[in-house]
Structure formats: C-alpha cells, structure tokens
PDB file of C-alpha atoms and ligand atoms in Angstrom:
ATOM      1  CA  MET A 240      39.981 -23.162 129.952  1.00 51.00           C
ATOM      2  CA  THR A 241      40.606 -20.778 127.050  1.00 56.00           C
ATOM      3  CA  VAL A 242      38.802 -21.686 123.889  1.00 60.00           C
ATOM      4  CA  LEU A 243      40.568 -20.443 120.795  1.00 62.00           C
ATOM      5  CA  ASP A 244      38.268 -18.796 118.279  1.00 69.00           C
ATOM      6  CA  PRO A 245      38.268 -21.293 115.381  1.00 65.00           C
ATOM      7  CA  GLN A 246      38.912 -18.495 112.881  1.00 66.00           C
ATOM      8  CA  ILE A 247      41.971 -17.284 114.838  1.00 67.00           C
ATOM      9  CA  ALA A 248      43.153 -20.880 115.166  1.00 62.00           C
ATOM     10  CA  GLU A 249      42.889 -21.274 111.391  1.00 63.00           C
ATOM     11  CA  ILE A 250      44.793 -18.058 110.722  1.00 62.00           C
ATOM     12  CA  SER A 251      47.692 -18.941 113.047  1.00 62.00           C
ATOM     13  CA  GLU A 252      47.770 -22.483 111.622  1.00 64.00           C
ATOM     14  CA  GLN A 253      48.038 -21.060 108.102  1.00 72.00           C
ATOM     15  CA  ARG A 254      50.631 -18.375 108.854  1.00 77.00           C
ATOM     16  CA  GLY A 255      53.631 -18.824 106.610  1.00 90.00           C
ATOM     17  CA  LYS A 256      51.790 -21.357 104.482  1.00 97.00           C
ATOM     18  CA  ILE A 257      51.336 -21.054 100.761  1.00 98.00           C
ATOM     19  CA  ARG A 258      47.814 -21.309  99.340  1.00 98.00           C
ATOM     20  CA  ILE A 259      48.083 -23.895  96.596  1.00 98.00           C
ATOM     21  CA  SER A 260      45.556 -24.337  93.802  1.00 98.00           C
ATOM     22  CA  GLU A 261      47.497 -27.059  91.983  1.00 98.00           C
ATOM     23  CA  ILE A 262      50.969 -28.523  91.488  1.00 98.00           C
ATOM     24  CA  PHE A 263      51.523 -30.385  88.225  1.00 98.00           C
ATOM     25  CA  GLY A 264      54.169 -31.571  85.817  1.00 98.00           C
ATOM     26  CA  PRO A 265      56.701 -32.188  84.610  1.00 98.00           C
ATOM     27  CA  THR A 266      55.377 -30.535  81.474  1.00 97.00           C
ATOM     28  CA  VAL A 267      56.815 -27.684  79.422  1.00 98.00           C
ATOM     29  CA  GLN A 268      56.254 -23.966  79.825  1.00 98.00           C
ATOM     30  CA  GLY A 269      53.753 -23.161  77.108  1.00 97.00           C
ATOM     31  CA  GLU A 270      54.280 -19.422  76.693  1.00 96.00           C
ATOM     32  CA  GLY A 271      56.660 -16.520  77.128  1.00 97.00           C
ATOM     33  CA  ALA A 272      60.437 -16.403  77.119  1.00 98.00           C
ATOM     34  CA  LEU A 273      60.795 -19.934  78.525  1.00 98.00           C
ATOM     35  CA  ILE A 274      58.417 -21.569  76.021  1.00 98.00           C
ATOM     36  CA  GLY A 275      59.250 -25.258  75.633  1.00 98.00           C
ATOM     37  CA  VAL A 276      61.361 -25.528  78.785  1.00 98.00           C
ATOM     38  CA  PRO A 277      60.557 -28.538  81.041  1.00 98.00           C
ATOM     39  CA  THR A 278      59.050 -27.396  84.310  1.00 98.00           C
ATOM     40  CA  VAL A 279      56.780 -28.225  87.232  1.00 98.00           C
ATOM     41  CA  PHE A 280      54.024 -25.663  87.828  1.00 98.00           C
ATOM     42  CA  VAL A 281      53.137 -24.519  91.322  1.00 98.00           C
ATOM     43  CA  ARG A 282      49.887 -22.590  90.993  1.00 98.00           C
ATOM     44  CA  THR A 283      48.836 -20.521  93.981  1.00 98.00           C
ATOM     45  CA  GLY A 284      45.261 -19.532  94.820  1.00 98.00           C
ATOM     46  CA  GLY A 285      44.101 -15.940  95.118  1.00 98.00           C
ATOM     47  CA  CYS A 286      44.506 -12.835  92.990  1.00 98.00           C
ATOM     48  CA  ASP A 287      44.301  -9.071  93.377  1.00 97.00           C
ATOM     49  CA  PHE A 288      43.035  -8.834  89.777  1.00 97.00           C
ATOM     50  CA  ARG A 289      39.987 -10.140  87.993  1.00 97.00           C
ATOM     51  CA  CYS A 290      40.749 -10.016  84.271  1.00 96.00           C
ATOM     52  CA  SER A 291      37.730 -10.165  81.962  1.00 95.00           C
ATOM     53  CA  TRP A 292      39.282 -13.050  79.996  1.00 94.00           C
ATOM     54  CA  CYS A 293      40.972 -14.804  82.940  1.00 93.00           C
ATOM     55  CA  ASP A 294      41.893 -18.356  81.918  1.00 89.00           C
ATOM     56  CA  THR A 295      42.481 -19.693  85.449  1.00 93.00           C
ATOM     57  CA  LEU A 296      39.403 -18.556  87.385  1.00 94.00           C
ATOM     58  CA  TYR A 297      39.715 -21.651  89.583  1.00 95.00           C
ATOM     59  CA  ALA A 298      42.858 -20.043  91.024  1.00 97.00           C
ATOM     60  CA  VAL A 299      41.397 -16.523  91.169  1.00 97.00           C
ATOM     61  CA  ASP A 300      37.716 -16.539  92.110  1.00 96.00           C
ATOM     62  CA  PRO A 301      37.215 -16.807  95.910  1.00 96.00           C
ATOM     63  CA  ALA A 302      34.322 -19.167  95.093  1.00 95.00           C
ATOM     64  CA  PHE A 303      37.051 -21.800  94.604  1.00 95.00           C
ATOM     65  CA  ARG A 304      38.746 -20.974  97.909  1.00 96.00           C
ATOM     66  CA  ALA A 305      37.809 -24.322  99.439  1.00 96.00           C
ATOM     67  CA  ASP A 306      39.953 -25.996  96.745  1.00 96.00           C
ATOM     68  CA  TRP A 307      43.076 -24.039  97.747  1.00 98.00           C
ATOM     69  CA  LYS A 308      45.226 -25.983 100.164  1.00 98.00           C
ATOM     70  CA  PRO A 309      47.561 -24.224 102.614  1.00 98.00           C
ATOM     71  CA  MET A 310      50.935 -25.957 102.326  1.00 98.00           C
ATOM     72  CA  SER A 311      54.316 -25.314 103.930  1.00 98.00           C
ATOM     73  CA  ALA A 312      57.385 -24.705 101.764  1.00 98.00           C
ATOM     74  CA  THR A 313      58.633 -28.197 102.659  1.00 98.00           C
ATOM     75  CA  GLU A 314      55.335 -29.789 101.617  1.00 98.00           C
ATOM     76  CA  VAL A 315      55.371 -27.942  98.276  1.00 98.00           C
ATOM     77  CA  LEU A 316      58.980 -28.884  97.582  1.00 98.00           C
ATOM     78  CA  ASP A 317      58.330 -32.520  98.538  1.00 98.00           C
ATOM     79  CA  GLU A 318      55.444 -32.653  96.050  1.00 98.00           C
ATOM     80  CA  VAL A 319      57.603 -31.104  93.301  1.00 98.00           C
ATOM     81  CA  LYS A 320      60.333 -33.664  94.059  1.00 98.00           C
ATOM     82  CA  ARG A 321      57.818 -36.498  93.932  1.00 98.00           C
ATOM     83  CA  LEU A 322      56.717 -35.306  90.480  1.00 98.00           C
ATOM     84  CA  SER A 323      60.259 -34.738  89.173  1.00 98.00           C
ATOM     85  CA  GLY A 324      61.568 -38.018  90.596  1.00 98.00           C
ATOM     86  CA  GLY A 325      63.851 -36.053  92.895  1.00 97.00           C
ATOM     87  CA  LYS A 326      65.708 -34.427  89.999  1.00 98.00           C
ATOM     88  CA  PRO A 327      66.096 -30.639  90.114  1.00 98.00           C
ATOM     89  CA  ILE A 328      63.911 -28.893  87.538  1.00 98.00           C
ATOM     90  CA  LEU A 329      62.639 -25.402  86.781  1.00 98.00           C
ATOM     91  CA  ILE A 330      59.748 -24.598  89.149  1.00 99.00           C
ATOM     92  CA  THR A 331      57.261 -22.140  87.632  1.00 98.00           C
ATOM     93  CA  LEU A 332      55.289 -20.188  90.221  1.00 98.00           C
ATOM     94  CA  SER A 333      52.006 -18.984  88.775  1.00 98.00           C
ATOM     95  CA  GLY A 334      48.481 -18.259  89.939  1.00 97.00           C
ATOM     96  CA  GLY A 335      46.370 -16.377  90.678  1.00 96.00           C
ATOM     97  CA  ASN A 336      48.949 -13.829  91.623  1.00 98.00           C
ATOM     98  CA  PRO A 337      51.799 -15.761  93.280  1.00 98.00           C
ATOM     99  CA  ALA A 338      53.262 -12.476  94.578  1.00 98.00           C
ATOM    100  CA  ILE A 339      50.532 -12.502  97.241  1.00 97.00           C
ATOM    101  CA  GLN A 340      51.997 -15.651  98.792  1.00 98.00           C
ATOM    102  CA  PRO A 341      54.961 -16.099 101.191  1.00 98.00           C
ATOM    103  CA  LEU A 342      57.257 -17.822  98.669  1.00 98.00           C
ATOM    104  CA  GLY A 343      60.670 -16.680  99.956  1.00 98.00           C
ATOM    105  CA  THR A 344      61.341 -19.816 102.024  1.00 98.00           C
ATOM    106  CA  LEU A 345      60.341 -22.165  99.199  1.00 98.00           C
ATOM    107  CA  ILE A 346      62.681 -20.381  96.789  1.00 98.00           C
ATOM    108  CA  ALA A 347      65.599 -20.406  99.257  1.00 98.00           C
ATOM    109  CA  MET A 348      65.089 -24.098 100.099  1.00 98.00           C
ATOM    110  CA  GLY A 349      64.647 -25.171  96.493  1.00 98.00           C
ATOM    111  CA  LYS A 350      67.705 -23.282  95.260  1.00 98.00           C
ATOM    112  CA  GLN A 351      69.856 -25.038  97.869  1.00 98.00           C
ATOM    113  CA  GLU A 352      68.834 -28.314  96.265  1.00 98.00           C
ATOM    114  CA  GLY A 353      69.498 -27.176  92.705  1.00 98.00           C
ATOM    115  CA  PHE A 354      65.978 -26.202  91.613  1.00 98.00           C
ATOM    116  CA  THR A 355      65.563 -23.031  89.572  1.00 98.00           C
ATOM    117  CA  PHE A 356      62.588 -20.688  89.859  1.00 99.00           C
ATOM    118  CA  ALA A 357      60.452 -18.668  87.465  1.00 98.00           C
ATOM    119  CA  ILE A 358      57.423 -16.612  88.385  1.00 98.00           C
ATOM    120  CA  GLU A 359      54.477 -15.343  86.364  1.00 98.00           C
ATOM    121  CA  THR A 360      52.871 -12.256  87.839  1.00 98.00           C
ATOM    122  CA  GLN A 361      51.031  -9.161  86.646  1.00 98.00           C
ATOM    123  CA  GLY A 362      53.487  -6.820  88.350  1.00 98.00           C
ATOM    124  CA  SER A 363      51.068  -5.282  90.821  1.00 98.00           C
ATOM    125  CA  ILE A 364      52.821  -6.446  94.018  1.00 98.00           C
ATOM    126  CA  ALA A 365      56.596  -6.275  94.599  1.00 98.00           C
ATOM    127  CA  ARG A 366      58.346  -8.716  96.940  1.00 98.00           C
ATOM    128  CA  ASP A 367      61.948  -8.676  98.146  1.00 98.00           C
ATOM    129  CA  TRP A 368      62.332 -12.360  97.196  1.00 98.00           C
ATOM    130  CA  PHE A 369      61.948 -11.406  93.515  1.00 98.00           C
ATOM    131  CA  ALA A 370      65.739 -10.848  93.676  1.00 98.00           C
ATOM    132  CA  ASP A 371      66.237 -14.570  94.439  1.00 98.00           C
ATOM    133  CA  LEU A 372      64.373 -15.793  91.335  1.00 98.00           C
ATOM    134  CA  ASP A 373      66.061 -16.985  88.156  1.00 98.00           C
ATOM    135  CA  TYR A 374      63.313 -15.664  85.873  1.00 98.00           C
ATOM    136  CA  LEU A 375      60.676 -13.012  86.452  1.00 98.00           C
ATOM    137  CA  THR A 376      57.851 -12.628  83.949  1.00 98.00           C
ATOM    138  CA  LEU A 377      55.917  -9.429  84.482  1.00 98.00           C
ATOM    139  CA  SER A 378      52.660  -9.438  82.563  1.00 98.00           C
ATOM    140  CA  PRO A 379      50.966  -6.031  82.783  1.00 98.00           C
ATOM    141  CA  LYS A 380      47.323  -6.391  81.887  1.00 98.00           C
ATOM    142  CA  PRO A 381      46.071  -4.290  78.946  1.00 98.00           C
ATOM    143  CA  PRO A 382      42.766  -2.394  78.618  1.00 98.00           C
ATOM    144  CA  SER A 383      40.885  -5.430  77.230  1.00 97.00           C
ATOM    145  CA  SER A 384      41.356  -7.142  80.612  1.00 97.00           C
ATOM    146  CA  SER A 385      39.229  -4.377  82.237  1.00 97.00           C
ATOM    147  CA  THR A 386      41.814  -3.925  85.000  1.00 97.00           C
ATOM    148  CA  SER A 387      43.761  -0.762  85.732  1.00 95.00           C
ATOM    149  CA  PHE A 388      47.508  -0.385  85.363  1.00 98.00           C
ATOM    150  CA  GLU A 389      49.804   1.106  88.001  1.00 98.00           C
ATOM    151  CA  ALA A 390      53.150   2.133  86.582  1.00 98.00           C
ATOM    152  CA  ASP A 391      54.668   2.630  90.047  1.00 98.00           C
ATOM    153  CA  ALA A 392      53.798  -0.909  91.127  1.00 98.00           C
ATOM    154  CA  LEU A 393      55.421  -2.360  88.006  1.00 98.00           C
ATOM    155  CA  ARG A 394      58.536  -0.259  88.573  1.00 98.00           C
ATOM    156  CA  ALA A 395      58.662  -1.460  92.203  1.00 98.00           C
ATOM    157  CA  CYS A 396      58.650  -5.071  90.968  1.00 98.00           C
ATOM    158  CA  ILE A 397      61.602  -4.404  88.663  1.00 98.00           C
ATOM    159  CA  ASP A 398      63.466  -2.526  91.403  1.00 98.00           C
ATOM    160  CA  ALA A 399      62.878  -5.382  93.878  1.00 98.00           C
ATOM    161  CA  ALA A 400      64.194  -7.916  91.374  1.00 98.00           C
ATOM    162  CA  GLN A 401      67.282  -5.806  90.704  1.00 97.00           C
ATOM    163  CA  ALA A 402      67.892  -4.820  94.345  1.00 97.00           C
ATOM    164  CA  ARG A 403      71.287  -6.574  94.381  1.00 95.00           C
ATOM    165  CA  GLY A 404      72.235  -5.206  90.972  1.00 89.00           C
ATOM    166  CA  MET A 405      70.918  -5.797  87.486  1.00 84.00           C
ATOM    167  CA  LEU A 406      73.279  -8.665  86.706  1.00 85.00           C
ATOM    168  CA  ASP A 407      72.643 -10.575  89.938  1.00 90.00           C
ATOM    169  CA  GLY A 408      68.857 -10.551  89.745  1.00 95.00           C
ATOM    170  CA  PRO A 409      66.515 -12.683  87.633  1.00 98.00           C
ATOM    171  CA  ALA A 410      66.185 -12.418  83.880  1.00 98.00           C
ATOM    172  CA  ILE A 411      63.116 -10.209  83.477  1.00 98.00           C
ATOM    173  CA  THR A 412      60.624 -10.274  80.630  1.00 98.00           C
ATOM    174  CA  LEU A 413      57.593  -8.104  79.978  1.00 98.00           C
ATOM    175  CA  LYS A 414      54.847 -10.325  78.576  1.00 98.00           C
ATOM    176  CA  PHE A 415      51.785  -8.622  77.132  1.00 98.00           C
ATOM    177  CA  PRO A 416      48.541 -10.387  76.268  1.00 97.00           C
ATOM    178  CA  VAL A 417      47.138  -8.488  73.283  1.00 97.00           C
ATOM    179  CA  ARG A 418      43.565  -8.584  72.000  1.00 96.00           C
ATOM    180  CA  ASP A 419      43.251  -5.412  69.971  1.00 96.00           C
ATOM    181  CA  GLU A 420      44.740  -2.098  68.879  1.00 97.00           C
ATOM    182  CA  ALA A 421      44.232  -0.460  72.291  1.00 98.00           C
ATOM    183  CA  ASP A 422      46.128  -3.331  73.931  1.00 98.00           C
ATOM    184  CA  LEU A 423      48.984  -2.844  71.460  1.00 98.00           C
ATOM    185  CA  MET A 424      49.173   0.859  72.314  1.00 98.00           C
ATOM    186  CA  PHE A 425      49.262  -0.063  76.000  1.00 98.00           C
ATOM    187  CA  ALA A 426      52.100  -2.543  75.404  1.00 98.00           C
ATOM    188  CA  ASP A 427      54.031   0.123  73.519  1.00 98.00           C
ATOM    189  CA  TYR A 428      53.510   2.657  76.311  1.00 98.00           C
ATOM    190  CA  VAL A 429      54.653   0.269  79.053  1.00 98.00           C
ATOM    191  CA  ARG A 430      57.647  -1.152  77.172  1.00 98.00           C
ATOM    192  CA  ASN A 431      58.876   2.390  76.589  1.00 98.00           C
ATOM    193  CA  LEU A 432      58.906   2.905  80.366  1.00 98.00           C
ATOM    194  CA  HIS A 433      61.384   0.009  80.619  1.00 98.00           C
ATOM    195  CA  ILE A 434      63.379  -0.015  77.416  1.00 97.00           C
ATOM    196  CA  SER A 435      66.057  -2.434  78.676  1.00 95.00           C
ATOM    197  CA  ILE A 436      63.572  -5.247  79.379  1.00 98.00           C
ATOM    198  CA  PRO A 437      62.838  -7.824  76.658  1.00 98.00           C
ATOM    199  CA  VAL A 438      59.229  -8.001  75.451  1.00 98.00           C
ATOM    200  CA  CYS A 439      56.963 -10.888  74.444  1.00 98.00           C
ATOM    201  CA  LEU A 440      53.562 -10.291  72.860  1.00 98.00           C
ATOM    202  CA  GLN A 441      50.919 -13.011  72.796  1.00 97.00           C
ATOM    203  CA  PRO A 442      47.374 -13.151  71.455  1.00 96.00           C
ATOM    204  CA  VAL A 443      44.729 -13.317  74.191  1.00 93.00           C
ATOM    205  CA  ASN A 444      42.628 -16.428  74.507  1.00 85.00           C
ATOM    206  CA  THR A 445      39.386 -14.457  74.736  1.00 76.00           C
ATOM    207  CA  THR A 446      37.020 -17.383  75.206  1.00 71.00           C
ATOM    208  CA  PRO A 447      38.609 -19.463  77.959  1.00 65.00           C
ATOM    209  CA  ALA A 448      35.254 -19.905  79.654  1.00 60.00           C
ATOM    210  CA  GLU A 449      33.086 -20.321  76.567  1.00 60.00           C
ATOM    211  CA  PRO A 450      33.780 -23.677  74.951  1.00 59.00           C
ATOM    212  CA  HIS A 451      34.049 -23.518  71.159  1.00 64.00           C
ATOM    213  CA  PRO A 452      32.374 -26.497  69.424  1.00 65.00           C
ATOM    214  CA  ASP A 453      35.106 -26.970  66.781  1.00 66.00           C
ATOM    215  CA  GLY A 454      38.119 -26.128  68.931  1.00 68.00           C
ATOM    216  CA  VAL A 455      40.746 -28.047  70.887  1.00 70.00           C
ATOM    217  CA  ASN A 456      39.083 -28.784  74.229  1.00 70.00           C
ATOM    218  CA  GLY A 457      36.750 -25.834  73.772  1.00 75.00           C
ATOM    219  CA  VAL A 458      39.203 -23.245  72.421  1.00 81.00           C
ATOM    220  CA  ASP A 459      38.659 -21.367  69.158  1.00 85.00           C
ATOM    221  CA  ILE A 460      42.032 -22.277  67.631  1.00 90.00           C
ATOM    222  CA  ASP A 461      41.277 -20.629  64.278  1.00 90.00           C
ATOM    223  CA  GLY A 462      40.416 -17.401  66.081  1.00 90.00           C
ATOM    224  CA  LEU A 463      43.670 -17.544  68.037  1.00 92.00           C
ATOM    225  CA  THR A 464      45.686 -18.221  64.895  1.00 94.00           C
ATOM    226  CA  ALA A 465      43.997 -15.305  63.137  1.00 95.00           C
ATOM    227  CA  ARG A 466      44.853 -13.026  66.079  1.00 95.00           C
ATOM    228  CA  TYR A 467      48.456 -14.250  66.000  1.00 97.00           C
ATOM    229  CA  ARG A 468      48.711 -13.384  62.281  1.00 98.00           C
ATOM    230  CA  TRP A 469      47.236  -9.948  62.970  1.00 98.00           C
ATOM    231  CA  LEU A 470      49.789  -9.422  65.740  1.00 98.00           C
ATOM    232  CA  VAL A 471      52.683 -10.354  63.436  1.00 98.00           C
ATOM    233  CA  ASP A 472      51.355  -7.930  60.794  1.00 98.00           C
ATOM    234  CA  GLU A 473      51.079  -5.130  63.353  1.00 98.00           C
ATOM    235  CA  VAL A 474      54.592  -5.734  64.701  1.00 98.00           C
ATOM    236  CA  ALA A 475      55.978  -5.728  61.156  1.00 98.00           C
ATOM    237  CA  LYS A 476      54.029  -2.592  60.193  1.00 98.00           C
ATOM    238  CA  ARG A 477      55.179  -0.731  63.302  1.00 97.00           C
ATOM    239  CA  LYS A 478      58.767  -1.941  62.909  1.00 98.00           C
ATOM    240  CA  TRP A 479      58.876  -3.309  66.432  1.00 98.00           C
ATOM    241  CA  PHE A 480      61.875  -5.457  65.586  1.00 98.00           C
ATOM    242  CA  ASP A 481      62.917  -5.908  69.210  1.00 97.00           C
ATOM    243  CA  VAL A 482      59.853  -7.841  70.426  1.00 98.00           C
ATOM    244  CA  ARG A 483      58.957 -11.512  70.248  1.00 98.00           C
ATOM    245  CA  VAL A 484      55.507 -12.641  69.105  1.00 98.00           C
ATOM    246  CA  LEU A 485      54.592 -15.978  70.654  1.00 98.00           C
ATOM    247  CA  PRO A 486      51.428 -18.075  70.861  1.00 95.00           C
ATOM    248  CA  GLN A 487      50.159 -19.594  74.074  1.00 94.00           C
ATOM    249  CA  TRP A 488      51.366 -22.887  72.650  1.00 95.00           C
ATOM    250  CA  HIS A 489      49.799 -24.953  75.469  1.00 92.00           C
ATOM    251  CA  VAL A 490      46.373 -23.653  74.426  1.00 91.00           C
ATOM    252  CA  HIS A 491      46.939 -24.877  70.853  1.00 91.00           C
ATOM    253  CA  VAL A 492      48.120 -28.277  72.072  1.00 91.00           C
ATOM    254  CA  TRP A 493      45.865 -28.914  75.069  1.00 89.00           C
ATOM    255  CA  GLY A 494      43.169 -26.247  74.952  1.00 84.00           C
ATOM    256  CA  ASN A 495      41.911 -25.097  78.333  1.00 78.00           C
ATOM    257  CA  LEU A 496      42.676 -28.450  79.932  1.00 76.00           C
ATOM    258  CA  ARG A 497      44.016 -28.263  83.478  1.00 78.00           C
ATOM    259  CA  GLY A 498      47.189 -29.925  84.685  1.00 76.00           C
ATOM    260  CA  VAL A 499      49.222 -29.856  81.478  1.00 72.00           C
TER     261      VAL A 499
HETATM  262  N1  LIG B 250      48.565 -13.559  87.496  1.00 51.44           N
HETATM  263  C1  LIG B 250      49.737 -14.093  86.838  1.00 51.44           C
HETATM  264  C2  LIG B 250      50.044 -13.263  85.619  1.00 51.44           C
HETATM  265  O1  LIG B 250      49.384 -12.290  85.396  1.00 51.44           O
HETATM  266  C3  LIG B 250      49.575 -15.540  86.551  1.00 51.44           C
HETATM  267  C4  LIG B 250      48.895 -15.895  85.292  1.00 51.44           C
HETATM  268  S1  LIG B 250      47.423 -15.035  84.927  1.00 51.44           S
HETATM  269  C5  LIG B 250      46.229 -16.199  85.483  1.00 51.44           C
HETATM  270  O2  LIG B 250      50.956 -13.540  84.897  1.00 51.44           O
END
C-alpha cells in the first residue's frame, strides 16, 4: 500500500483552489475610483508585501494562515450568489495580494453569469487574467510603507491588462496611499511613468493596529481628516489638477471593523 505524504496530499487537494480570508457584502466599495458602488468583497489570504501600516494583517500575516480556507471557483461564486440573492453584482477581489491566487476560472465563470470584477492589488505580480477584469486598481506602495517599488513589475501588470488592446481591457486606476511628502513625490514619479492612467490619492490610515480612544472603532478620524486636508492643499499647490483626492470612506464610517 502506498501512503501519501499528508503534506503532498494537502497540496494536490488545494491545487487550483483560492485561499480565502473572507467573503462579505453586499456593501459598497469604500475607496478609489469605484467609491460608493455596491459590491461583494472576496478577500484572499497571503501577500508578497508587508506594509508597515497594513490594515488587513489577518489576510497578510502567515500567522493567520489557519483562518484562510481553500475554496474552488464554484464554491466562491456560490457564496457570492448566496450573499447577493443570486443577482449579479460587482465582485471586488482584494487581499492580501489577490494576484497570487488562481482567479482566472472564477472571473470567467462569474462573467458568464453577468457578474463584473474589480481587483485591488499593489502591482507587483502580473497575471494574464488581468485582461478579463472590468476594473484594475493598481496601488503602488510608497516609501512610508517600508516596501520597495519595482517599476518593471507595475508595467507588466498594465501590459497584461491591456494585452488585447487598451480599449478591450479593464479600466485601470493608479491608487496611491499617501502619508507624507516623500510619498507624494513617489506618487508623482510613478504617475509620470504612466501618464494615461487616472490617479487617486488617499490619506493613509497610519494606526490601523493601534486603537484610538476617541475614534470610530479605534481609528483616529481627526488625524485622517487633517491628512486629507493636507493632501488637498498639496494637490492644489502643485497644480495636480488631473488627480482625484479621496478618503478611505469606509474607515470614516466603520473604522477598522471587518466585514463591512
Ligand atoms: N494588496 C492589495 C493592494 O495593495 C489589497 C489591499 S492592501 C491590504 O491594493
């Protein structure tokens, strides 16, 4: 009798499956170009980055790995349908870095049934299924995140999304979290590498893990509002009239609460 190594058994069982941290909604997208749009979030587990101010460590830190459930595309879509009452809705793929996961089948299956797809990713890993998305948010991480930026990887993401031509691919946005002057300079540098791509700037929630006594569910709302005002002043001063300055509206409404 051949006994299959349990680890190998687990790997072959999980092949093709998507590691899911959480699926929730319907709610609205709280930030970026699709702010306010009704959506169901599919949050995957695992990330190639570890940002200093990460607001979703439970989907990033391997310490939470046991909470990430391998699911097939059919299982994910069934759960989204259960939440949406069977009605097609925008599915927002986030993470972690969802680009790590095998999401091509889910996107193809969902589109056949009328669902639309957006993804939130840092732009470090390009996938050919980016071309099948409706919306691609690329969020390069600035110096305050303490991660390093690879211009070639970001370009590869844009090229993958536009592989069938610019007009056939997803609507792309560059979304920059900004904490300080150095982050602003970074955003300016990167946006100038891709001048045709619309830009959103948003203040960073710098204390996602340190509850603030007077805030909304632990968030320093006054601090965020002050950073938003600073960002508007900077954009005005620099005459960046082609960018959008947006809050992380979900943080103002729900704080760091999960599942909203
Ligand atoms: N990693 C993705 C991004 O950078 C998802 C949100 S960040 C936790 O946009």
